[in-house]
Amino acid sequence: MEDKNIQVADLGCGDTSLIRLLKVYPCIELLVGVDIDEDKLRWRGDKLSPFMGDFLKPRDLDLTITLYHGSAVERDSRLLGFDLITCIELIEHLDSGDLARFPEVVFGYLSPAMVVISTPNSEFNPLFPIVTLRDSDHKFEWNRMEFQTWSLYVAKCYNYSVEFTGVGEPPAGAESVGFCTQIGIFRKNGGRATESCVSEQHHHHVYKAVFTTSYPSLKQERFLRLVLVNEVSQQVESLRVRYLRRLKEQEDRESGNEPKDTGCSDTHIPCFGPVFTEDEKARIEKSPKPFCVGDKFFVPLQRLLAYPKLNRLCAEEEMMRSVIADSVDLSVDGSAVVVDLHYYSDYVFDF
């Protein structure tokens, strides 16, 4: 699993709806929301906590979500070096003084790899029943020329490129007004700030943390163990059942009965189970096969590691052995998982 370590901050996060949408992306490891409404942050924070499903199916990478009480025009070094900063319907709430400081802080000080800014398009307003400002707290609403002029100037000052788009198509016959909401996508020339550039900044914490939570992931040993033991147990059971079916087919042939063709093999199960590529099938077939000694069934760890899902979780035999050793029975030399060949349920389902 490749660590991508994506960090995203939403300035003026409000009801945290964007953060809730972004947290499902597996490449993001840090999500930060900043807003001046502390009460709203506290109220919405609990909705960002992990659900039961997040523990049953942990993420590949860690995810931490933190909400800060503070202003988008304050400098806080904890937001340095981010990959993306979003400002959704924010700048129109800033007075002239804050609007002047905004580029200095976001583009100059924080200097993320990408900034996304959205703001109302005033040219769209006449299409609404009321043509005044869309919100009583808006200090201004720009037309497309005003927003693009400001954006291009900011981009030039802080070494960014910018492209424009929007959301909210106008109705037929009013295409000339443009999108309901206009968006500027700024990309820093040269990409993400280097670690050395970030480390040179002084620690300057002005935001107040009001909520933080961490999600379970496979990078945390206890959750990796739970998932790995579960997957190993399922795969061993699947192999055991197939082994018994093949024994039953062999007994039927020896007794002169025509065995039922179940179509089951280690690399194909009809109607359900994983579907493997040709390369994956070949890797599985080349790995050590399960075997039986007396009433015990042995599945070599190398066989388990040949299956893509288990290999993604744990690519080395020694690591697999150390993680599952306390939860499953291993052979004396630790090279195979050992289970009983027959269970009571086998007789119930007549393998």
Short mmCIF file of N, CA, C and O in Angstrom, two decimals, residues 97-173:
data_model
loop_
_atom_site.label_atom_id
_atom_site.label_comp_id
_atom_site.label_asym_id
_atom_site.label_seq_id
_atom_site.Cartn_x
_atom_site.Cartn_y
_atom_site.Cartn_z
N GLY A 97 -10.70 44.90 4.47
CA GLY A 97 -9.43 44.66 5.14
C GLY A 97 -9.05 43.19 5.14
O GLY A 97 -7.91 42.83 4.84
N ASP A 98 -10.03 42.33 5.49
CA ASP A 98 -9.76 40.89 5.49
C ASP A 98 -9.52 40.37 4.08
O ASP A 98 -8.69 39.47 3.87
N LEU A 99 -10.24 40.91 3.10
CA LEU A 99 -10.05 40.47 1.72
C LEU A 99 -8.64 40.80 1.24
O LEU A 99 -8.04 40.01 0.49
N ALA A 100 -8.09 41.90 1.70
CA ALA A 100 -6.72 42.27 1.33
C ALA A 100 -5.71 41.33 1.98
O ALA A 100 -4.67 41.02 1.39
N ARG A 101 -5.99 40.89 3.21
CA ARG A 101 -5.06 39.99 3.92
C ARG A 101 -5.18 38.55 3.45
O ARG A 101 -4.24 37.76 3.60
N PHE A 102 -6.33 38.20 2.91
CA PHE A 102 -6.61 36.81 2.53
C PHE A 102 -5.54 36.22 1.60
O PHE A 102 -5.00 35.14 1.89
N PRO A 103 -5.18 36.88 0.48
CA PRO A 103 -4.14 36.28 -0.39
C PRO A 103 -2.80 36.19 0.30
O PRO A 103 -2.05 35.22 0.06
N GLU A 104 -2.47 37.16 1.15
CA GLU A 104 -1.18 37.13 1.84
C GLU A 104 -1.07 35.89 2.72
O GLU A 104 0.00 35.27 2.81
N VAL A 105 -2.18 35.54 3.38
CA VAL A 105 -2.17 34.38 4.28
C VAL A 105 -2.24 33.07 3.50
O VAL A 105 -1.41 32.17 3.68
N VAL A 106 -3.24 32.94 2.63
CA VAL A 106 -3.49 31.66 1.96
C VAL A 106 -2.43 31.36 0.91
O VAL A 106 -1.83 30.28 0.90
N PHE A 107 -2.18 32.31 0.01
CA PHE A 107 -1.24 32.07 -1.08
C PHE A 107 0.21 32.35 -0.68
O PHE A 107 1.13 31.65 -1.12
N GLY A 108 0.41 33.38 0.13
CA GLY A 108 1.76 33.76 0.49
C GLY A 108 2.34 32.96 1.63
O GLY A 108 3.42 32.38 1.52
N TYR A 109 1.61 32.87 2.75
CA TYR A 109 2.11 32.19 3.95
C TYR A 109 1.87 30.68 3.88
O TYR A 109 2.82 29.89 3.98
N LEU A 110 0.63 30.26 3.70
CA LEU A 110 0.32 28.82 3.69
C LEU A 110 0.83 28.15 2.42
O LEU A 110 1.33 27.02 2.45
N SER A 111 0.68 28.81 1.30
CA SER A 111 1.28 28.38 0.03
C SER A 111 1.06 26.91 -0.30
O SER A 111 2.01 26.15 -0.53
N PRO A 112 -0.20 26.44 -0.34
CA PRO A 112 -0.46 25.03 -0.67
C PRO A 112 -0.22 24.76 -2.15
O PRO A 112 -0.09 25.68 -2.96
N ALA A 113 -0.19 23.49 -2.50
CA ALA A 113 -0.01 23.11 -3.90
C ALA A 113 -1.20 23.54 -4.75
O ALA A 113 -1.05 23.87 -5.93
N MET A 114 -2.40 23.54 -4.15
CA MET A 114 -3.60 23.91 -4.89
C MET A 114 -4.57 24.66 -3.98
O MET A 114 -4.67 24.34 -2.79
N VAL A 115 -5.26 25.63 -4.56
CA VAL A 115 -6.31 26.35 -3.85
C VAL A 115 -7.55 26.36 -4.73
O VAL A 115 -7.45 26.64 -5.94
N VAL A 116 -8.69 26.06 -4.14
CA VAL A 116 -9.96 26.13 -4.87
C VAL A 116 -10.85 27.16 -4.17
O VAL A 116 -11.13 27.04 -2.98
N ILE A 117 -11.27 28.17 -4.92
CA ILE A 117 -12.11 29.24 -4.38
C ILE A 117 -13.39 29.31 -5.19
O ILE A 117 -13.36 29.38 -6.42
N SER A 118 -14.52 29.28 -4.49
CA SER A 118 -15.80 29.49 -5.16
C SER A 118 -16.48 30.72 -4.57
O SER A 118 -16.28 31.05 -3.40
N THR A 119 -17.27 31.40 -5.40
CA THR A 119 -17.98 32.60 -4.96
C THR A 119 -19.17 32.82 -5.88
O THR A 119 -19.15 32.40 -7.05
N PRO A 120 -20.24 33.47 -5.40
CA PRO A 120 -21.40 33.68 -6.27
C PRO A 120 -21.05 34.51 -7.51
O PRO A 120 -20.19 35.40 -7.46
N ASN A 121 -21.71 34.22 -8.59
CA ASN A 121 -21.61 35.00 -9.82
C ASN A 121 -22.78 35.97 -9.86
O ASN A 121 -23.93 35.56 -10.05
N SER A 122 -22.52 37.26 -9.67
CA SER A 122 -23.60 38.24 -9.57
C SER A 122 -24.40 38.36 -10.87
O SER A 122 -25.55 38.80 -10.85
N GLU A 123 -23.80 37.97 -11.99
CA GLU A 123 -24.53 38.03 -13.27
C GLU A 123 -25.71 37.07 -13.30
O GLU A 123 -26.64 37.24 -14.09
N PHE A 124 -25.66 36.06 -12.43
CA PHE A 124 -26.73 35.06 -12.37
C PHE A 124 -27.90 35.55 -11.51
O PHE A 124 -29.02 35.06 -11.62
N ASN A 125 -27.64 36.56 -10.66
CA ASN A 125 -28.64 36.98 -9.66
C ASN A 125 -29.98 37.41 -10.24
O ASN A 125 -31.03 37.14 -9.62
N PRO A 126 -30.03 38.10 -11.38
CA PRO A 126 -31.34 38.50 -11.91
C PRO A 126 -32.28 37.33 -12.22
O PRO A 126 -33.49 37.53 -12.37
N LEU A 127 -31.72 36.12 -12.30
CA LEU A 127 -32.57 34.95 -12.55
C LEU A 127 -33.30 34.50 -11.29
O LEU A 127 -34.21 33.67 -11.37
N PHE A 128 -32.89 35.01 -10.13
CA PHE A 128 -33.58 34.71 -8.88
C PHE A 128 -34.75 35.67 -8.68
O PHE A 128 -34.73 36.80 -9.19
N PRO A 129 -35.76 35.25 -7.91
CA PRO A 129 -36.90 36.16 -7.64
C PRO A 129 -36.46 37.46 -6.98
O PRO A 129 -37.02 38.52 -7.24
N ILE A 130 -35.46 37.39 -6.09
CA ILE A 130 -34.94 38.58 -5.42
C ILE A 130 -33.53 38.81 -5.93
O ILE A 130 -32.69 37.91 -5.91
N VAL A 131 -33.22 40.01 -6.38
CA VAL A 131 -31.97 40.26 -7.08
C VAL A 131 -30.93 40.95 -6.20
O VAL A 131 -29.92 41.43 -6.68
N THR A 132 -31.17 41.03 -4.89
CA THR A 132 -30.17 41.60 -3.99
C THR A 132 -29.09 40.56 -3.70
O THR A 132 -29.06 39.50 -4.31
N LEU A 133 -28.24 40.83 -2.75
CA LEU A 133 -27.20 39.86 -2.39
C LEU A 133 -27.84 38.56 -1.90
O LEU A 133 -28.89 38.57 -1.25
N ARG A 134 -27.19 37.45 -2.17
CA ARG A 134 -27.78 36.14 -1.87
C ARG A 134 -27.80 35.83 -0.38
O ARG A 134 -28.53 34.95 0.06
N ASP A 135 -26.98 36.51 0.40
CA ASP A 135 -26.94 36.30 1.85
C ASP A 135 -26.73 37.64 2.52
O ASP A 135 -25.97 38.48 2.02
N SER A 136 -27.39 37.84 3.64
CA SER A 136 -27.29 39.13 4.33
C SER A 136 -25.89 39.42 4.84
O SER A 136 -25.56 40.58 5.10
N ASP A 137 -25.06 38.39 4.98
CA ASP A 137 -23.70 38.58 5.47
C ASP A 137 -22.70 38.85 4.35
O ASP A 137 -21.55 39.17 4.61
N HIS A 138 -23.13 38.72 3.10
CA HIS A 138 -22.22 38.98 1.99
C HIS A 138 -21.83 40.45 1.95
O HIS A 138 -22.68 41.33 1.98
N LYS A 139 -20.52 40.70 1.85
CA LYS A 139 -20.03 42.07 1.74
C LYS A 139 -20.02 42.53 0.29
O LYS A 139 -20.02 43.74 0.01
N PHE A 140 -19.98 41.59 -0.64
CA PHE A 140 -19.98 41.89 -2.07
C PHE A 140 -20.30 40.60 -2.81
O PHE A 140 -20.25 39.50 -2.25
N GLU A 141 -20.65 40.75 -4.08
CA GLU A 141 -20.76 39.61 -4.99
C GLU A 141 -20.24 40.06 -6.34
O GLU A 141 -20.72 41.05 -6.91
N TRP A 142 -19.25 39.37 -6.86
CA TRP A 142 -18.55 39.77 -8.07
C TRP A 142 -19.18 39.17 -9.32
O TRP A 142 -19.70 38.05 -9.29
N ASN A 143 -19.06 39.92 -10.41
CA ASN A 143 -19.37 39.31 -11.69
C ASN A 143 -18.13 38.54 -12.17
O ASN A 143 -17.09 38.53 -11.50
N ARG A 144 -18.23 37.91 -13.32
CA ARG A 144 -17.13 37.06 -13.77
C ARG A 144 -15.85 37.85 -14.03
O ARG A 144 -14.75 37.41 -13.69
N MET A 145 -15.98 39.02 -14.61
CA MET A 145 -14.80 39.83 -14.90
C MET A 145 -14.09 40.24 -13.61
O MET A 145 -12.85 40.21 -13.52
N GLU A 146 -14.86 40.63 -12.60
CA GLU A 146 -14.27 41.06 -11.33
C GLU A 146 -13.53 39.90 -10.65
O GLU A 146 -12.39 40.07 -10.17
N PHE A 147 -14.16 38.73 -10.62
CA PHE A 147 -13.53 37.57 -9.98
C PHE A 147 -12.27 37.15 -10.73
O PHE A 147 -11.23 36.86 -10.13
N GLN A 148 -12.35 37.12 -12.04
CA GLN A 148 -11.21 36.67 -12.83
C GLN A 148 -10.06 37.68 -12.76
O GLN A 148 -8.89 37.28 -12.71
N THR A 149 -10.38 38.96 -12.73
CA THR A 149 -9.33 39.98 -12.61
C THR A 149 -8.61 39.84 -11.27
O THR A 149 -7.36 39.86 -11.21
N TRP A 150 -9.37 39.67 -10.19
CA TRP A 150 -8.77 39.48 -8.86
C TRP A 150 -7.94 38.20 -8.82
O TRP A 150 -6.82 38.19 -8.32
N SER A 151 -8.48 37.13 -9.37
CA SER A 151 -7.80 35.83 -9.33
C SER A 151 -6.50 35.85 -10.11
O SER A 151 -5.47 35.32 -9.66
N LEU A 152 -6.51 36.44 -11.29
CA LEU A 152 -5.31 36.50 -12.11
C LEU A 152 -4.23 37.35 -11.45
O LEU A 152 -3.03 37.02 -11.53
N TYR A 153 -4.64 38.42 -10.79
CA TYR A 153 -3.67 39.26 -10.08
C TYR A 153 -3.03 38.50 -8.92
O TYR A 153 -1.80 38.51 -8.75
N VAL A 154 -3.87 37.78 -8.14
CA VAL A 154 -3.36 37.00 -7.01
C VAL A 154 -2.43 35.90 -7.52
O VAL A 154 -1.34 35.67 -6.96
N ALA A 155 -2.82 35.23 -8.58
CA ALA A 155 -2.00 34.15 -9.13
C ALA A 155 -0.63 34.67 -9.57
O ALA A 155 0.40 34.04 -9.33
N LYS A 156 -0.62 35.82 -10.20
CA LYS A 156 0.64 36.39 -10.66
C LYS A 156 1.53 36.79 -9.48
O LYS A 156 2.74 36.58 -9.50
N CYS A 157 0.92 37.38 -8.44
CA CYS A 157 1.69 37.83 -7.27
C CYS A 157 2.35 36.68 -6.54
O CYS A 157 3.46 36.83 -6.01
N TYR A 158 1.69 35.51 -6.48
CA TYR A 158 2.17 34.42 -5.63
C TYR A 158 2.60 33.19 -6.41
O TYR A 158 2.71 32.10 -5.85
N ASN A 159 2.84 33.37 -7.72
CA ASN A 159 3.40 32.29 -8.54
C ASN A 159 2.47 31.08 -8.65
O ASN A 159 2.88 29.93 -8.45
N TYR A 160 1.22 31.35 -8.97
CA TYR A 160 0.23 30.31 -9.22
C TYR A 160 -0.31 30.46 -10.64
O TYR A 160 -0.27 31.56 -11.22
N SER A 161 -0.82 29.40 -11.19
CA SER A 161 -1.64 29.46 -12.39
C SER A 161 -3.09 29.30 -11.95
O SER A 161 -3.36 28.76 -10.87
N VAL A 162 -4.03 29.75 -12.76
CA VAL A 162 -5.44 29.64 -12.38
C VAL A 162 -6.29 29.36 -13.60
O VAL A 162 -6.01 29.85 -14.71
N GLU A 163 -7.28 28.50 -13.42
CA GLU A 163 -8.27 28.25 -14.45
C GLU A 163 -9.64 28.40 -13.84
O GLU A 163 -9.82 28.25 -12.63
N PHE A 164 -10.64 28.70 -14.69
CA PHE A 164 -11.96 29.05 -14.18
C PHE A 164 -13.02 28.06 -14.67
O PHE A 164 -12.97 27.60 -15.80
N THR A 165 -13.94 27.77 -13.78
CA THR A 165 -15.07 26.92 -14.11
C THR A 165 -16.23 27.35 -13.21
O THR A 165 -16.24 28.47 -12.71
N GLY A 166 -17.19 26.48 -13.00
CA GLY A 166 -18.31 26.84 -12.14
C GLY A 166 -19.29 25.70 -12.00
O GLY A 166 -19.13 24.63 -12.60
N VAL A 167 -20.32 25.93 -11.20
CA VAL A 167 -21.40 24.97 -11.04
C VAL A 167 -22.73 25.72 -11.11
O VAL A 167 -22.81 26.89 -10.78
N GLY A 168 -23.75 25.02 -11.55
CA GLY A 168 -25.07 25.63 -11.66
C GLY A 168 -25.30 26.21 -13.04
O GLY A 168 -25.06 27.40 -13.28
N GLU A 169 -25.72 25.36 -13.98
CA GLU A 169 -25.95 25.82 -15.35
C GLU A 169 -27.16 26.77 -15.40
O GLU A 169 -28.16 26.55 -14.73
N PRO A 170 -27.07 27.83 -16.20
CA PRO A 170 -28.23 28.72 -16.35
C PRO A 170 -29.32 28.05 -17.18
O PRO A 170 -29.03 27.11 -17.94
N PRO A 171 -30.56 28.51 -17.07
CA PRO A 171 -31.64 27.92 -17.87
C PRO A 171 -31.48 28.27 -19.35
O PRO A 171 -30.72 29.17 -19.71
N ALA A 172 -32.17 27.55 -20.19
CA ALA A 172 -32.13 27.78 -21.64
C ALA A 172 -32.51 29.23 -21.93
O ALA A 172 -33.47 29.77 -21.38
N GLY A 173 -31.74 29.85 -22.79
CA GLY A 173 -31.99 31.23 -23.17
C GLY A 173 -31.23 32.24 -22.34
O GLY A 173 -31.19 33.43 -22.68
#
